[in-house]
Each structure stands twice: as structure tokens, then as C-alpha cells.
CSV table of C-alpha atoms in Angstrom, one decimal:
chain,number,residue,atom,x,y,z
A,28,UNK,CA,-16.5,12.1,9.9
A,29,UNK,CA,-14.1,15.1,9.6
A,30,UNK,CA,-12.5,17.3,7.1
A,31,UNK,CA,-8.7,18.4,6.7
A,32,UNK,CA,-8.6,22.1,5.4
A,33,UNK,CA,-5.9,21.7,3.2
A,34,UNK,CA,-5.1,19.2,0.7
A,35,UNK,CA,-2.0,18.0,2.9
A,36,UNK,CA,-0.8,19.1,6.2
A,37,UNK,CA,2.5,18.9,6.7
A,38,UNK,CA,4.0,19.2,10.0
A,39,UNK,CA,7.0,21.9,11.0
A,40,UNK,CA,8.5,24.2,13.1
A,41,UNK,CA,6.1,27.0,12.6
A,42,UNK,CA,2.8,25.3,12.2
A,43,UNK,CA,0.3,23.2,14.8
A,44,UNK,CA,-2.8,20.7,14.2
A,45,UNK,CA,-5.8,21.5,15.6
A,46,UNK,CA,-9.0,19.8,16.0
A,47,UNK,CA,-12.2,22.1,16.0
A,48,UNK,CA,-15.7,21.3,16.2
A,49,UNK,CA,-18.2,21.9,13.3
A,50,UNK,CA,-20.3,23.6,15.1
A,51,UNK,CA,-17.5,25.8,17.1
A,52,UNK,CA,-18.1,25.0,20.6
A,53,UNK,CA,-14.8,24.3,22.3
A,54,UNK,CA,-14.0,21.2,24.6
A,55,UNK,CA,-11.0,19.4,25.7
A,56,UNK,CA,-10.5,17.9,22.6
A,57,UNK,CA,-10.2,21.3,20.5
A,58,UNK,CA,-8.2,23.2,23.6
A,59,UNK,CA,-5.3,20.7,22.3
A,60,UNK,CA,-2.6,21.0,19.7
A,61,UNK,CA,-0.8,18.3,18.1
A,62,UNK,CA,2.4,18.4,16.3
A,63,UNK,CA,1.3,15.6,13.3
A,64,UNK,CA,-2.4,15.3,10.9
A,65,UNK,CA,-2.0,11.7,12.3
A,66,UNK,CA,-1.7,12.5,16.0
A,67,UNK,CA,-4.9,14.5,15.9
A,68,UNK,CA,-6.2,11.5,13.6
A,69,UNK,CA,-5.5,9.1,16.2
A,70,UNK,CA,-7.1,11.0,19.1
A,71,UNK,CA,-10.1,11.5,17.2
A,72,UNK,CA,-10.3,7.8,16.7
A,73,UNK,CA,-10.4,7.0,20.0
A,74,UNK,CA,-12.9,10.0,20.8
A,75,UNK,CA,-15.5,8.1,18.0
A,76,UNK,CA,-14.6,4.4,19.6
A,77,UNK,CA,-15.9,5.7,22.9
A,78,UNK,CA,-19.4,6.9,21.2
A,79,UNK,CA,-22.3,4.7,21.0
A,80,UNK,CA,-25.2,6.7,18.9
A,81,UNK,CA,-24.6,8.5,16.2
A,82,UNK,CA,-27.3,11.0,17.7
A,83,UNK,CA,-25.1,12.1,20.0
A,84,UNK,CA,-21.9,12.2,17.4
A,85,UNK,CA,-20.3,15.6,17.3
A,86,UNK,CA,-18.4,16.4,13.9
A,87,UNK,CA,-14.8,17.5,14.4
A,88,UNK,CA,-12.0,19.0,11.2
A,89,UNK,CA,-8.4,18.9,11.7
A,90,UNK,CA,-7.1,22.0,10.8
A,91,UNK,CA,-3.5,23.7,10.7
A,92,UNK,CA,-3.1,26.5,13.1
A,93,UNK,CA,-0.1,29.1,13.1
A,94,UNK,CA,2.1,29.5,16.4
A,95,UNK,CA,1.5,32.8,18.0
A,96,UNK,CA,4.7,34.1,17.2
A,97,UNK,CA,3.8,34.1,13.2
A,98,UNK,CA,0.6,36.6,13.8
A,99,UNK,CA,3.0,39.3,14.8
């Protein structure tokens, strides 16, 4: 279904969770961030509840994404 990058995220200060698509297309679901693994979790949840045919299933990972002010 998806795939976390790292073993554990953990959620802080300096750190989001983002959801990206496998095949790196962005849509409304990946323009958001999330401050927990388990909110991004649950929104993916609902996103798969709503889908009817796995034919038209798009795969999603959670990943952990840096705030802007740590790239400088």
C-alpha cells in the first residue's frame, strides 16, 4: 500500500510528513504536510476507502521532509 522511508518517523520541531506518489505526480494529497506518521496514515486511509478498483489505485509513501529553514 505504501512505504515509510525510514525505519521510524518521529515527529518534531524541525521535521514534516509528507505523502508522495510513487510515481511522482503531485495532487492534493502530496501538496499537504502533516505534523505525525499517523496523521498522514489516517488521510491515506480515507483516500483508499473512497477507491473502488484497484486498477485505478495510485501508490503513495510517507516520507519525512525537512522545514525550509534547515536547507539553508
Amino acid at each position: 500500500m505504501f512505504l515509510l522511508s525510514s525505519a521510524v518517523v518521529k515527529s518534531d520541531r524541525n521535521h514534516l510528513v509528507r505523502v508522495i506518489r510513487d510515481d511522482g505526480v503531485e495532487d492534493d494529497l502530496t501538496r499537504r504536510c502533516f505534523s505525525t506518521y499517523d496523521e498522514a496514515y489516517d488521510e491515506l486511509e480515507r483516500f483508499y476507502a473512497d477507491l473502488c478498483c484497484s486498477d485505478d489505485r495510485v501508490e503513495y509513501s510517507i516520507m519525512q521532509a525537512e522545514l525550509e529553514s534547515d536547507k539553508q
